[in-house]
Amino acid sequence: YLADEEPSPAEIRDALRSVTLRREGTLVLCGSALKYVGVQPLLDAICAYLPSPLDVPPVSADDARKEGVKHELRCDPNGPLAALVFKVVAEKPVDLHYVRIYSGTLKPNTRLLNTSTGTKENLTRLYRMFAKRREQLTRAVAGEIVAVVGPKSALTGHTLCDPRRPVILEPIEFPETVISVSVEPKSSRDRDKLVEALAALQRQDPTLSVETHPETGQMLISGMGELHLDVAVKRLRTEMNVEVSVGQPRVSYRETVRSVGEGEGRFLRQIAGRNHAAAVRLRLEPRPYARGRTNFEIVSELDESSIPPPFLQAMETGVIDAAHSGVLGGYPVIDWKATLLDAEVHETDSSELAFENAARAAFYEAMKAADPVLLQPIMDVEVVTAEEYFGAIMSDLNARKAVVRETRLRGSDRVISAHVPLAQTFGYITRLRSLSQGRATSTMAPSHYAPVSEEEMRVLVGA
């Protein structure tokens, strides 16, 4: 079989690497991060067997100046500089940005263009990171991952590049948040400290959003699930030393339309001694669901030669603003297309303010006519359990209005895959632990949005 010869360790490593690079096999290593067993062999295997930047094809990037133009970035230290920010660590006095360099050479005290924001960034220092230890560098080349100090506005997913050769690397897409809780400082003196801590959390975790409720003034943090928010609150308390009171979890519902509707909005008001008048008519229709990204479109069928550009921009602003709060329960509206059909311009009284408000009113009227519906987030849930607890867990999932997609065997265990409304998952981990005596495990991730029942909608919107 082996020609009666024992292969050397180098030959075995080369063979395993070759199989991995050709995707003909998957290496499996055993270990425990909790017990710190097998961690070092895993890190060594990553270096030895996974493809290096030189083993993969060139990366495609968009030209930041010319729409539709692509550039291939090779892993070449002499190429134009292009790097992607993939992690931000909030530190005092300045944040630490982790970047992967796809092309070119990066040096300290360099001024780069952030093509994601259009701003210039100053990079003052470079580090190679070894866990918490850092080694200062005088240069870093294509293929390396380094940490940089200096950028002010760069966030995860942003592109940093040579201002003379501006490109945009494929951004990282983050799913919409599905659950929120209110947080308030236990002492009013800590409010500014809480605001600063939440901003730092948000910079580090792009899947976390922070906003202030427009009516109550409460600060809300939103995330991917109960555990995600639990971790965020724990970090506020332990890492940032802010004691907070936390409200009950709230589901982040959405609204959309199921058919086509038209609406007209008029605005006529005297403000500060001046008349403001405008009228807008538009059509609203649904768009296919697009997971994890903003999905709306505004098109115009107006005779734009007779409408000043600022008025057109004001109409778009009004439509987008209206979509932040739907007609059913004031939830954000997703997956829609608005077509501007008609606009009345008054020679003396029309203004941007008037067109913005008229477009907002037209959006609401069109939405009422387009069969609006309330949407709830649905979670992808997978449970792994011993056979003896399978029946009890299935009964509990059914009681939570789950749609079981599949059950299968994995060795001696049963695996359940299901879609469960997020509102039905609160406290599920504790319940699962109780049902299985701690022997079942589960994973949960946002899947999609789906309409709530008519009965649930009446309860939620008070209709």
PDB file of N, CA and C in Angstrom, residues 135-184:
ATOM      1  N   GLU A 135       3.021  43.655  18.525  1.00  0.00           N
ATOM      2  CA  GLU A 135       4.363  43.963  18.025  1.00  0.00           C
ATOM      3  C   GLU A 135       4.241  45.074  16.990  1.00  0.00           C
ATOM      4  N   GLN A 136       4.899  46.201  17.234  1.00  0.00           N
ATOM      5  CA  GLN A 136       4.794  47.331  16.308  1.00  0.00           C
ATOM      6  C   GLN A 136       5.576  47.037  15.030  1.00  0.00           C
ATOM      7  N   LEU A 137       4.976  47.414  13.890  1.00  0.00           N
ATOM      8  CA  LEU A 137       5.557  47.130  12.584  1.00  0.00           C
ATOM      9  C   LEU A 137       5.904  48.421  11.854  1.00  0.00           C
ATOM     10  N   THR A 138       6.864  48.300  10.942  1.00  0.00           N
ATOM     11  CA  THR A 138       7.202  49.435  10.070  1.00  0.00           C
ATOM     12  C   THR A 138       6.549  49.288   8.705  1.00  0.00           C
ATOM     13  N   ARG A 139       6.035  48.090   8.400  1.00  0.00           N
ATOM     14  CA  ARG A 139       5.320  47.872   7.149  1.00  0.00           C
ATOM     15  C   ARG A 139       4.560  46.561   7.231  1.00  0.00           C
ATOM     16  N   ALA A 140       3.525  46.439   6.415  1.00  0.00           N
ATOM     17  CA  ALA A 140       2.769  45.192   6.282  1.00  0.00           C
ATOM     18  C   ALA A 140       2.384  45.062   4.817  1.00  0.00           C
ATOM     19  N   VAL A 141       2.422  43.835   4.289  1.00  0.00           N
ATOM     20  CA  VAL A 141       2.230  43.642   2.853  1.00  0.00           C
ATOM     21  C   VAL A 141       0.979  42.809   2.573  1.00  0.00           C
ATOM     22  N   ALA A 142       0.630  42.744   1.292  1.00  0.00           N
ATOM     23  CA  ALA A 142      -0.551  42.004   0.851  1.00  0.00           C
ATOM     24  C   ALA A 142      -0.542  40.583   1.402  1.00  0.00           C
ATOM     25  N   GLY A 143      -1.700  40.151   1.884  1.00  0.00           N
ATOM     26  CA  GLY A 143      -1.841  38.822   2.470  1.00  0.00           C
ATOM     27  C   GLY A 143      -1.783  38.815   3.976  1.00  0.00           C
ATOM     28  N   GLU A 144      -1.318  39.906   4.587  1.00  0.00           N
ATOM     29  CA  GLU A 144      -1.186  39.954   6.043  1.00  0.00           C
ATOM     30  C   GLU A 144      -2.450  40.503   6.700  1.00  0.00           C
ATOM     31  N   ILE A 145      -2.633  40.108   7.949  1.00  0.00           N
ATOM     32  CA  ILE A 145      -3.681  40.658   8.810  1.00  0.00           C
ATOM     33  C   ILE A 145      -2.985  41.421   9.927  1.00  0.00           C
ATOM     34  N   VAL A 146      -3.306  42.695  10.052  1.00  0.00           N
ATOM     35  CA  VAL A 146      -2.655  43.539  11.054  1.00  0.00           C
ATOM     36  C   VAL A 146      -3.706  44.402  11.745  1.00  0.00           C
ATOM     37  N   ALA A 147      -3.298  45.014  12.838  1.00  0.00           N
ATOM     38  CA  ALA A 147      -4.150  45.977  13.537  1.00  0.00           C
ATOM     39  C   ALA A 147      -3.569  47.365  13.323  1.00  0.00           C
ATOM     40  N   VAL A 148      -4.447  48.347  13.117  1.00  0.00           N
ATOM     41  CA  VAL A 148      -3.985  49.714  12.858  1.00  0.00           C
ATOM     42  C   VAL A 148      -4.646  50.672  13.840  1.00  0.00           C
ATOM     43  N   VAL A 149      -3.952  51.744  14.123  1.00  0.00           N
ATOM     44  CA  VAL A 149      -4.457  52.811  14.987  1.00  0.00           C
ATOM     45  C   VAL A 149      -4.538  54.084  14.164  1.00  0.00           C
ATOM     46  N   GLY A 150      -5.616  54.831  14.338  1.00  0.00           N
ATOM     47  CA  GLY A 150      -5.725  56.117  13.658  1.00  0.00           C
ATOM     48  C   GLY A 150      -7.047  56.411  12.995  1.00  0.00           C
ATOM     49  N   PRO A 151      -7.688  55.429  12.305  1.00  0.00           N
ATOM     50  CA  PRO A 151      -8.944  55.738  11.618  1.00  0.00           C
ATOM     51  C   PRO A 151     -10.009  56.252  12.581  1.00  0.00           C
ATOM     52  N   LYS A 152     -10.763  57.251  12.139  1.00  0.00           N
ATOM     53  CA  LYS A 152     -11.805  57.854  12.976  1.00  0.00           C
ATOM     54  C   LYS A 152     -13.200  57.331  12.635  1.00  0.00           C
ATOM     55  N   SER A 153     -13.463  57.120  11.337  1.00  0.00           N
ATOM     56  CA  SER A 153     -14.823  56.756  10.932  1.00  0.00           C
ATOM     57  C   SER A 153     -14.927  55.344  10.385  1.00  0.00           C
ATOM     58  N   ALA A 154     -13.812  54.613  10.303  1.00  0.00           N
ATOM     59  CA  ALA A 154     -13.837  53.269   9.722  1.00  0.00           C
ATOM     60  C   ALA A 154     -14.554  52.290  10.644  1.00  0.00           C
ATOM     61  N   LEU A 155     -15.405  51.463  10.040  1.00  0.00           N
ATOM     62  CA  LEU A 155     -16.138  50.436  10.766  1.00  0.00           C
ATOM     63  C   LEU A 155     -15.948  49.096  10.064  1.00  0.00           C
ATOM     64  N   THR A 156     -16.436  48.034  10.683  1.00  0.00           N
ATOM     65  CA  THR A 156     -16.336  46.708  10.087  1.00  0.00           C
ATOM     66  C   THR A 156     -16.983  46.694   8.702  1.00  0.00           C
ATOM     67  N   GLY A 157     -16.248  46.163   7.720  1.00  0.00           N
ATOM     68  CA  GLY A 157     -16.752  46.089   6.355  1.00  0.00           C
ATOM     69  C   GLY A 157     -16.323  47.233   5.467  1.00  0.00           C
ATOM     70  N   HIS A 158     -15.643  48.246   6.023  1.00  0.00           N
ATOM     71  CA  HIS A 158     -15.209  49.391   5.228  1.00  0.00           C
ATOM     72  C   HIS A 158     -13.903  49.078   4.492  1.00  0.00           C
ATOM     73  N   THR A 159     -13.726  49.730   3.344  1.00  0.00           N
ATOM     74  CA  THR A 159     -12.524  49.576   2.524  1.00  0.00           C
ATOM     75  C   THR A 159     -11.592  50.767   2.724  1.00  0.00           C
ATOM     76  N   LEU A 160     -10.322  50.491   2.980  1.00  0.00           N
ATOM     77  CA  LEU A 160      -9.281  51.515   3.052  1.00  0.00           C
ATOM     78  C   LEU A 160      -8.337  51.293   1.880  1.00  0.00           C
ATOM     79  N   CYS A 161      -8.052  52.352   1.112  1.00  0.00           N
ATOM     80  CA  CYS A 161      -7.256  52.154  -0.095  1.00  0.00           C
ATOM     81  C   CYS A 161      -6.454  53.405  -0.441  1.00  0.00           C
ATOM     82  N   ASP A 162      -5.626  53.266  -1.474  1.00  0.00           N
ATOM     83  CA  ASP A 162      -4.841  54.372  -2.011  1.00  0.00           C
ATOM     84  C   ASP A 162      -5.797  55.393  -2.631  1.00  0.00           C
ATOM     85  N   PRO A 163      -5.757  56.658  -2.211  1.00  0.00           N
ATOM     86  CA  PRO A 163      -6.675  57.659  -2.772  1.00  0.00           C
ATOM     87  C   PRO A 163      -6.546  57.818  -4.286  1.00  0.00           C
ATOM     88  N   ARG A 164      -5.371  57.446  -4.842  1.00  0.00           N
ATOM     89  CA  ARG A 164      -5.177  57.591  -6.290  1.00  0.00           C
ATOM     90  C   ARG A 164      -5.783  56.434  -7.066  1.00  0.00           C
ATOM     91  N   ARG A 165      -6.061  55.311  -6.380  1.00  0.00           N
ATOM     92  CA  ARG A 165      -6.658  54.136  -7.030  1.00  0.00           C
ATOM     93  C   ARG A 165      -7.823  53.652  -6.176  1.00  0.00           C
ATOM     94  N   PRO A 166      -8.899  54.446  -6.091  1.00  0.00           N
ATOM     95  CA  PRO A 166      -9.987  54.099  -5.167  1.00  0.00           C
ATOM     96  C   PRO A 166     -10.805  52.897  -5.630  1.00  0.00           C
ATOM     97  N   VAL A 167     -10.941  51.925  -4.758  1.00  0.00           N
ATOM     98  CA  VAL A 167     -11.750  50.733  -5.037  1.00  0.00           C
ATOM     99  C   VAL A 167     -12.622  50.436  -3.823  1.00  0.00           C
ATOM    100  N   ILE A 168     -13.646  49.627  -4.040  1.00  0.00           N
ATOM    101  CA  ILE A 168     -14.528  49.200  -2.949  1.00  0.00           C
ATOM    102  C   ILE A 168     -14.550  47.680  -2.934  1.00  0.00           C
ATOM    103  N   LEU A 169     -14.033  47.086  -1.872  1.00  0.00           N
ATOM    104  CA  LEU A 169     -14.089  45.636  -1.705  1.00  0.00           C
ATOM    105  C   LEU A 169     -15.507  45.213  -1.334  1.00  0.00           C
ATOM    106  N   GLU A 170     -15.820  43.957  -1.599  1.00  0.00           N
ATOM    107  CA  GLU A 170     -17.165  43.465  -1.284  1.00  0.00           C
ATOM    108  C   GLU A 170     -17.436  43.657   0.206  1.00  0.00           C
ATOM    109  N   PRO A 171     -18.485  44.409   0.550  1.00  0.00           N
ATOM    110  CA  PRO A 171     -18.737  44.677   1.974  1.00  0.00           C
ATOM    111  C   PRO A 171     -19.287  43.448   2.688  1.00  0.00           C
ATOM    112  N   ILE A 172     -19.207  43.484   3.993  1.00  0.00           N
ATOM    113  CA  ILE A 172     -19.787  42.428   4.819  1.00  0.00           C
ATOM    114  C   ILE A 172     -21.249  42.778   5.070  1.00  0.00           C
ATOM    115  N   GLU A 173     -22.158  41.854   4.749  1.00  0.00           N
ATOM    116  CA  GLU A 173     -23.582  42.110   4.953  1.00  0.00           C
ATOM    117  C   GLU A 173     -24.009  41.566   6.315  1.00  0.00           C
ATOM    118  N   PHE A 174     -24.768  42.377   7.038  1.00  0.00           N
ATOM    119  CA  PHE A 174     -25.241  41.988   8.361  1.00  0.00           C
ATOM    120  C   PHE A 174     -26.762  41.888   8.341  1.00  0.00           C
ATOM    121  N   PRO A 175     -27.324  40.844   8.941  1.00  0.00           N
ATOM    122  CA  PRO A 175     -28.785  40.712   8.964  1.00  0.00           C
ATOM    123  C   PRO A 175     -29.430  41.777   9.830  1.00  0.00           C
ATOM    124  N   GLU A 176     -30.722  42.008   9.576  1.00  0.00           N
ATOM    125  CA  GLU A 176     -31.459  42.971  10.385  1.00  0.00           C
ATOM    126  C   GLU A 176     -31.640  42.439  11.802  1.00  0.00           C
ATOM    127  N   THR A 177     -31.682  43.347  12.753  1.00  0.00           N
ATOM    128  CA  THR A 177     -31.932  42.945  14.136  1.00  0.00           C
ATOM    129  C   THR A 177     -33.381  42.493  14.292  1.00  0.00           C
ATOM    130  N   VAL A 178     -33.614  41.577  15.238  1.00  0.00           N
ATOM    131  CA  VAL A 178     -34.952  41.004  15.386  1.00  0.00           C
ATOM    132  C   VAL A 178     -35.530  41.174  16.788  1.00  0.00           C
ATOM    133  N   ILE A 179     -34.733  41.635  17.741  1.00  0.00           N
ATOM    134  CA  ILE A 179     -35.221  41.735  19.120  1.00  0.00           C
ATOM    135  C   ILE A 179     -34.542  42.924  19.788  1.00  0.00           C
ATOM    136  N   SER A 180     -35.245  43.567  20.700  1.00  0.00           N
ATOM    137  CA  SER A 180     -34.663  44.728  21.376  1.00  0.00           C
ATOM    138  C   SER A 180     -35.052  44.734  22.849  1.00  0.00           C
ATOM    139  N   VAL A 181     -34.249  45.431  23.654  1.00  0.00           N
ATOM    140  CA  VAL A 181     -34.573  45.674  25.061  1.00  0.00           C
ATOM    141  C   VAL A 181     -34.227  47.124  25.371  1.00  0.00           C
ATOM    142  N   SER A 182     -34.929  47.672  26.338  1.00  0.00           N
ATOM    143  CA  SER A 182     -34.602  49.027  26.786  1.00  0.00           C
ATOM    144  C   SER A 182     -33.541  48.942  27.875  1.00  0.00           C
ATOM    145  N   VAL A 183     -32.621  49.898  27.878  1.00  0.00           N
ATOM    146  CA  VAL A 183     -31.595  49.965  28.921  1.00  0.00           C
ATOM    147  C   VAL A 183     -31.562  51.382  29.474  1.00  0.00           C
ATOM    148  N   GLU A 184     -31.512  51.478  30.781  1.00  0.00           N
ATOM    149  CA  GLU A 184     -31.446  52.774  31.446  1.00  0.00           C
ATOM    150  C   GLU A 184     -30.389  52.706  32.542  1.00  0.00           C
TER     151      GLU A 184
END
